[in-house]
Coordinates of C-alpha atoms in Angstrom, one line a residue:
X1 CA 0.0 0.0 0.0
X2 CA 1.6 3.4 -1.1
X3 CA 1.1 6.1 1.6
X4 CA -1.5 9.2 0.3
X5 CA -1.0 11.1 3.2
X6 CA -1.0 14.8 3.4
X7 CA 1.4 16.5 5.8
X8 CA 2.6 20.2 6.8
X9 CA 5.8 20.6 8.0
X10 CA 7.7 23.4 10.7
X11 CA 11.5 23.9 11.1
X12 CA 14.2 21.6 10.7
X13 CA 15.6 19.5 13.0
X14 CA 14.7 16.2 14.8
X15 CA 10.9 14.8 13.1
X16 CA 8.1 15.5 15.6
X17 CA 5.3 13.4 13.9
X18 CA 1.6 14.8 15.1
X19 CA -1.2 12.5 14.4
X20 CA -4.5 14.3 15.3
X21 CA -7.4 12.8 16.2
X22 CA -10.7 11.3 14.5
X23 CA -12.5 13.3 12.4
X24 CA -10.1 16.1 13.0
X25 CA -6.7 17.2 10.8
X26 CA -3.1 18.3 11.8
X27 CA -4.1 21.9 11.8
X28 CA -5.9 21.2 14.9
X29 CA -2.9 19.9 16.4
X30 CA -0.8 22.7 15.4
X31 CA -3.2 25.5 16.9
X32 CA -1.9 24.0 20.5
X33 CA 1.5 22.7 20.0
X34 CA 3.1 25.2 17.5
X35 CA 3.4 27.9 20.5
X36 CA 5.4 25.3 22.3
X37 CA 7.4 24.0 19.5
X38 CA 8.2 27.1 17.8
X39 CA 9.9 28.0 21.1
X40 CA 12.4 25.4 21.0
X41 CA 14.9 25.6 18.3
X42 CA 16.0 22.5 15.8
X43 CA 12.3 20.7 16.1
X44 CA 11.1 19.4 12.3
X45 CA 7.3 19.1 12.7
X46 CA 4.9 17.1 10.8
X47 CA 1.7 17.2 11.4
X48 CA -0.2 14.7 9.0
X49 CA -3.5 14.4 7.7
X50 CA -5.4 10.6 8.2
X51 CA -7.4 9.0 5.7
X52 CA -10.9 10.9 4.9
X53 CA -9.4 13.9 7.1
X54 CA -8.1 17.2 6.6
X55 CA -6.6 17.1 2.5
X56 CA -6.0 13.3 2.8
X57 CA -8.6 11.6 0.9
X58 CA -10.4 8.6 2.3
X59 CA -8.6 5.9 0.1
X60 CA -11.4 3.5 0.8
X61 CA -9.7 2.9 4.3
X62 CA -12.4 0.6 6.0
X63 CA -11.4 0.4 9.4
X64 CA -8.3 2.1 11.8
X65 CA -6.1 -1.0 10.5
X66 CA -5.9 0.5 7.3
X67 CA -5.5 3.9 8.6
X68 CA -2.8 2.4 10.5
X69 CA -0.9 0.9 7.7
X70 CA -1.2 4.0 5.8
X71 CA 1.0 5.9 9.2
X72 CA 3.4 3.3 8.9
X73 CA 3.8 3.6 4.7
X74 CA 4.0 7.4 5.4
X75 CA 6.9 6.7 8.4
X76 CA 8.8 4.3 5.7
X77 CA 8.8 6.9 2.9
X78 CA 9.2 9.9 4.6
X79 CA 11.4 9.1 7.6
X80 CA 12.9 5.9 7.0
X81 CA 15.4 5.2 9.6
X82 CA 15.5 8.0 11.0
X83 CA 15.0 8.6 15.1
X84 CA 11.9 10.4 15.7
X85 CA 9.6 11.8 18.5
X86 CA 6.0 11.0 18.5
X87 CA 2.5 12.7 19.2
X88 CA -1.0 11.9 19.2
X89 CA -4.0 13.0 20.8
X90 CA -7.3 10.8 20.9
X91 CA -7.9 8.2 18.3
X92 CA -4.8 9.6 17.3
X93 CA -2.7 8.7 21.0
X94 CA -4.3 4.9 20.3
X95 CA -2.4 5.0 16.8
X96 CA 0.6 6.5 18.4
X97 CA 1.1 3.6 20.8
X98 CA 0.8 1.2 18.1
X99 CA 3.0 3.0 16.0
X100 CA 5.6 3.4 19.1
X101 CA 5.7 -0.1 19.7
X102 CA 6.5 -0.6 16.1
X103 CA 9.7 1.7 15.6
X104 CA 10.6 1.2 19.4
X105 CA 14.2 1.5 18.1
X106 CA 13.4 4.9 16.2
X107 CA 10.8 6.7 18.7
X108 CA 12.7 8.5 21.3
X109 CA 9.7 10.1 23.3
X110 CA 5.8 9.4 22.9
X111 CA 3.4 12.1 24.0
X112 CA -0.1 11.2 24.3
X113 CA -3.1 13.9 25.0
X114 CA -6.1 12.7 26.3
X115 CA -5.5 9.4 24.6
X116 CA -7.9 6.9 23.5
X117 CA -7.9 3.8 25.7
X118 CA -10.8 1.8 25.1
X119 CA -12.1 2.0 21.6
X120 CA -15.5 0.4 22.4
X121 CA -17.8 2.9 23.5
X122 CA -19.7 1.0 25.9
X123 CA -16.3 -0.1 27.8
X124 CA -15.2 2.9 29.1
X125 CA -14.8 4.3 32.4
X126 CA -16.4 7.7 32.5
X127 CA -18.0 10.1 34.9
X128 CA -21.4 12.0 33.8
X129 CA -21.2 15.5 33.0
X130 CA -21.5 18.2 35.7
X131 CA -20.3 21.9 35.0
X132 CA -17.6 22.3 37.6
X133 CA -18.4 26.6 37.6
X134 CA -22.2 27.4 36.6
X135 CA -23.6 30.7 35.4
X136 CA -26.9 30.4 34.7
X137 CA -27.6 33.6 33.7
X138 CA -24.8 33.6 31.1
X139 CA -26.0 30.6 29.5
X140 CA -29.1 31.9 28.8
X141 CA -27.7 34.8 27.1
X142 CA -26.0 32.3 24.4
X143 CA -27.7 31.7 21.3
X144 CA -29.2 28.8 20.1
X145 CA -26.6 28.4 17.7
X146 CA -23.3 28.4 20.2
X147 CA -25.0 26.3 22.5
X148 CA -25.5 23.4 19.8
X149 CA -21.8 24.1 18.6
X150 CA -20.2 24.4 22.2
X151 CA -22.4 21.3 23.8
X152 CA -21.5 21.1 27.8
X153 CA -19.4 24.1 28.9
X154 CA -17.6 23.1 31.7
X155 CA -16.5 26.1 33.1
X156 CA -19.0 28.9 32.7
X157 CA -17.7 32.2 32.7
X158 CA -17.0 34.5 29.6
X159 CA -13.4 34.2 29.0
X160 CA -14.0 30.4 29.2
X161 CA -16.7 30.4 26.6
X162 CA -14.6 32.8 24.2
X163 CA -11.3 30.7 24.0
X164 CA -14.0 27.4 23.5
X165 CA -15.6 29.0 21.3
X166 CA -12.5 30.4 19.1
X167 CA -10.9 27.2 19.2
X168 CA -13.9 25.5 17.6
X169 CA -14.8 28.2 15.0
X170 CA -10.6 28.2 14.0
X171 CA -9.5 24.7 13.9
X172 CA -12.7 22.3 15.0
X173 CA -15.5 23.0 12.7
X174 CA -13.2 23.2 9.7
X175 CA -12.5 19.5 10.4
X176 CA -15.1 18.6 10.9
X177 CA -16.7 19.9 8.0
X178 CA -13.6 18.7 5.9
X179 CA -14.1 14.8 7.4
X180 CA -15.1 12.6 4.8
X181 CA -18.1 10.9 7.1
X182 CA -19.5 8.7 3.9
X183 CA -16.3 6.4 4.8
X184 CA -15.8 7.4 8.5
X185 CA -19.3 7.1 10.1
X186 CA -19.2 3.4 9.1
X187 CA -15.8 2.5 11.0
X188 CA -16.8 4.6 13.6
X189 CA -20.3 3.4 14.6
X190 CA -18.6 0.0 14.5
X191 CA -16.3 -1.6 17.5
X192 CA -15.1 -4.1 15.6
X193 CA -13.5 -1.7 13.0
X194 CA -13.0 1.5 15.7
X195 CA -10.2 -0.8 16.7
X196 CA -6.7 -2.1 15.8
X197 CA -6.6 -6.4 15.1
X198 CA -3.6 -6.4 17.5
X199 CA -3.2 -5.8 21.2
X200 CA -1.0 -2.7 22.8
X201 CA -1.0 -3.5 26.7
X202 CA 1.1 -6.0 26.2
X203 CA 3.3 -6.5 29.0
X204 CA 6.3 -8.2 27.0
X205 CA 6.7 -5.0 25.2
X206 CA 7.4 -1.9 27.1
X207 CA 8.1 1.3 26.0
X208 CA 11.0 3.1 27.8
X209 CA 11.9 6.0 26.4
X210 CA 10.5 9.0 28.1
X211 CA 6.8 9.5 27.8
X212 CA 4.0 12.1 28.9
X213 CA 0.5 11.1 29.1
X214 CA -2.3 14.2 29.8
X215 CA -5.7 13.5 30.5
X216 CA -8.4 15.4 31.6
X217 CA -10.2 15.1 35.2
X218 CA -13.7 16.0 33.0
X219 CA -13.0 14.6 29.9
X220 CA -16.1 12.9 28.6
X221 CA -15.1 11.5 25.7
X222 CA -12.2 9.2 26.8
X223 CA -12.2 9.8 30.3
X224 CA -8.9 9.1 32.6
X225 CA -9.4 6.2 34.7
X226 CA -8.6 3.7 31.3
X227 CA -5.5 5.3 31.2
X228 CA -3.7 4.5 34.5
X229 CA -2.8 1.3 33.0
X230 CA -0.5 2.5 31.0
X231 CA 1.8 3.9 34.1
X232 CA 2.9 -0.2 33.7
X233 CA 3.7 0.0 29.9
X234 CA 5.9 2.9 30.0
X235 CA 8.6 2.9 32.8
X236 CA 9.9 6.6 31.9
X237 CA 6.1 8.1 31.7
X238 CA 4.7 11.4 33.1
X239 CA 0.7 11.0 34.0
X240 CA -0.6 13.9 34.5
X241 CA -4.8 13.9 35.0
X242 CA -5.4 18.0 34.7
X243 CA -8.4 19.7 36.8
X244 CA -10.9 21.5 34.7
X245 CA -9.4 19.4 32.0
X246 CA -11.7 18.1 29.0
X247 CA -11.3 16.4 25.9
X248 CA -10.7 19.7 24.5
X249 CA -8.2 20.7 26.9
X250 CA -5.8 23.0 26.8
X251 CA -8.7 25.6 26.9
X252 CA -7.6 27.8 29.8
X253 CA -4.8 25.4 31.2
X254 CA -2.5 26.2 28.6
X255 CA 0.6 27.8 30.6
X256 CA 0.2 24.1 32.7
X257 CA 0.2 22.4 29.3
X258 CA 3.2 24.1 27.8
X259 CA 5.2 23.1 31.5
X260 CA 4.3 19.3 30.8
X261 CA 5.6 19.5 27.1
X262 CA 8.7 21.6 27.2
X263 CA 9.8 19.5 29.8
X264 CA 9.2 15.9 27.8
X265 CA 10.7 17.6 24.9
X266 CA 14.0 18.2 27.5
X267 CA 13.9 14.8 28.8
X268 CA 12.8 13.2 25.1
X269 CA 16.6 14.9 23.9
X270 CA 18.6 13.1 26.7
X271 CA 17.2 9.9 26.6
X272 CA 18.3 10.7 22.7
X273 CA 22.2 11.9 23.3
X274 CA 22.6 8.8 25.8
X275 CA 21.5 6.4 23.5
X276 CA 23.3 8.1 20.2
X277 CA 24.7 5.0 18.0

């Protein structure tokens, strides 16, 4: 299978591969990771595109298998041997794993946000919804419209609601609106397709180089609880479970957020001189 995927790259420098995640496209990833990056000199970014998201056409891709294979042609043509850190939030954290347990020799840090743990809907840990500030009164002043597009507002205040609602009018809705759902609905609504054929907690095959995990406390989509098993997988991980933290985040935690990833880029680069070849 020949890789189609479309990718933008940022600065030279050591690869930083981005996968976003599902039904989303790499410019949503660059909207909260390109203040951090850009700060720190000699990073090459490249933040892809998936199958039937973004500018990368669906390819037929039938279930996250496929979209996995076409990751790991992308890798092999664009990167070949080269050493490489790795990103992915969501859908896109599940594929990450998978891909880091592939080029264990060649991925020298994995950074997972709010990571998909438990592709089958019905399995997952998660708590119910409850606004952790509430302002009535400003709620009812939203329109119609904003409330459909902004769903449960955690936090209820105005500066909260402006940065949510930014973010989704910049980099969400485009994707959204960009997904091709003919082709993605299908794998989506299924479990048995929303799901790699292979296992990742597998015990025998732990990832050690230096790893940050960030979930979010509220996070309704993925929750956090599925996630503390992975403190066993990788030896040399960060788990951090953020307060006021959804599956959006960061919204209004982003100083916090920046902390957590300038200092897994710092640790990513000595695991990488002290294990030079």
């Amino acid at each position: 299978m020949e890789s189609t995927l479309s990718a933008y790259e940022i600065g030279e420098g050591l690869p930083v591969l981005i996968i976003h995640g599902w039904e989303m496209e790499g410019r949503v990833e660059q909207l909260d990771f390109e203040p951090i990056f850009n700060k720190t000199p000699g990073l090459r970014r490249i933040y892809v595109d998936l199958p039937g998201m973004g500018t990368t056409p669906a390819n037929d891709v039938k279930d996250l298998d496929d979209i996995y294979h076409h990751l790991v042609q992308f890798i092999d043509s664009r990167l070949g041997k080269t050493r490489f850190l790795l990103v992915g939030s969501s859908c896109g954290g599940y594929l990450a794993r998978a891909i880091a347990q592939k080029y264990i020799a060649q991925v020298d840090g994995l950074l997972l946000r709010v990571p998909l743990i438990e592709p089958n809907d019905s399995k997952r840990d998660l708590d119910a919804f409850k606004p952790l500030v509430t302002n009535e009164q400003l709620m009812s002043e939203i329109s119609a419209e904003d409330r459909t597009l902004l769903g449960d507002v955690l936090v209820q205040t105005p500066a909260y609601i402006k940065t949510l609602k930014a973010k989704y009018e910049k980099v969400i809705l485009p994707a959204m609106e960009a997904a091709d759902n003919k082709v993605l609905d299908p794998i989506r609504a299924d479990p048995d397709r929303y799901q790699l054929s292979f296992l990742l907690d597998n015990e025998t095959a732990k990832f050690f180089a230096p790893t940050l995990i960030v979930c979010g406390r509220q996070d309704g989509s993925v929750g956090y609880r599925d996630s503390l098993r992975l403190l066993e997988l990788y030896p040399r991980s960060t788990y951090v479970v953020l307060d006021r933290g959804t599956h959006g985040l960061p919204i209004d935690e982003t100083s916090v957020f920046e902390a957590l990833v300038r200092d897994w880029i710092v640790r990513a680069h000595e695991w990488r001189s002290r294990t030079d070849r």
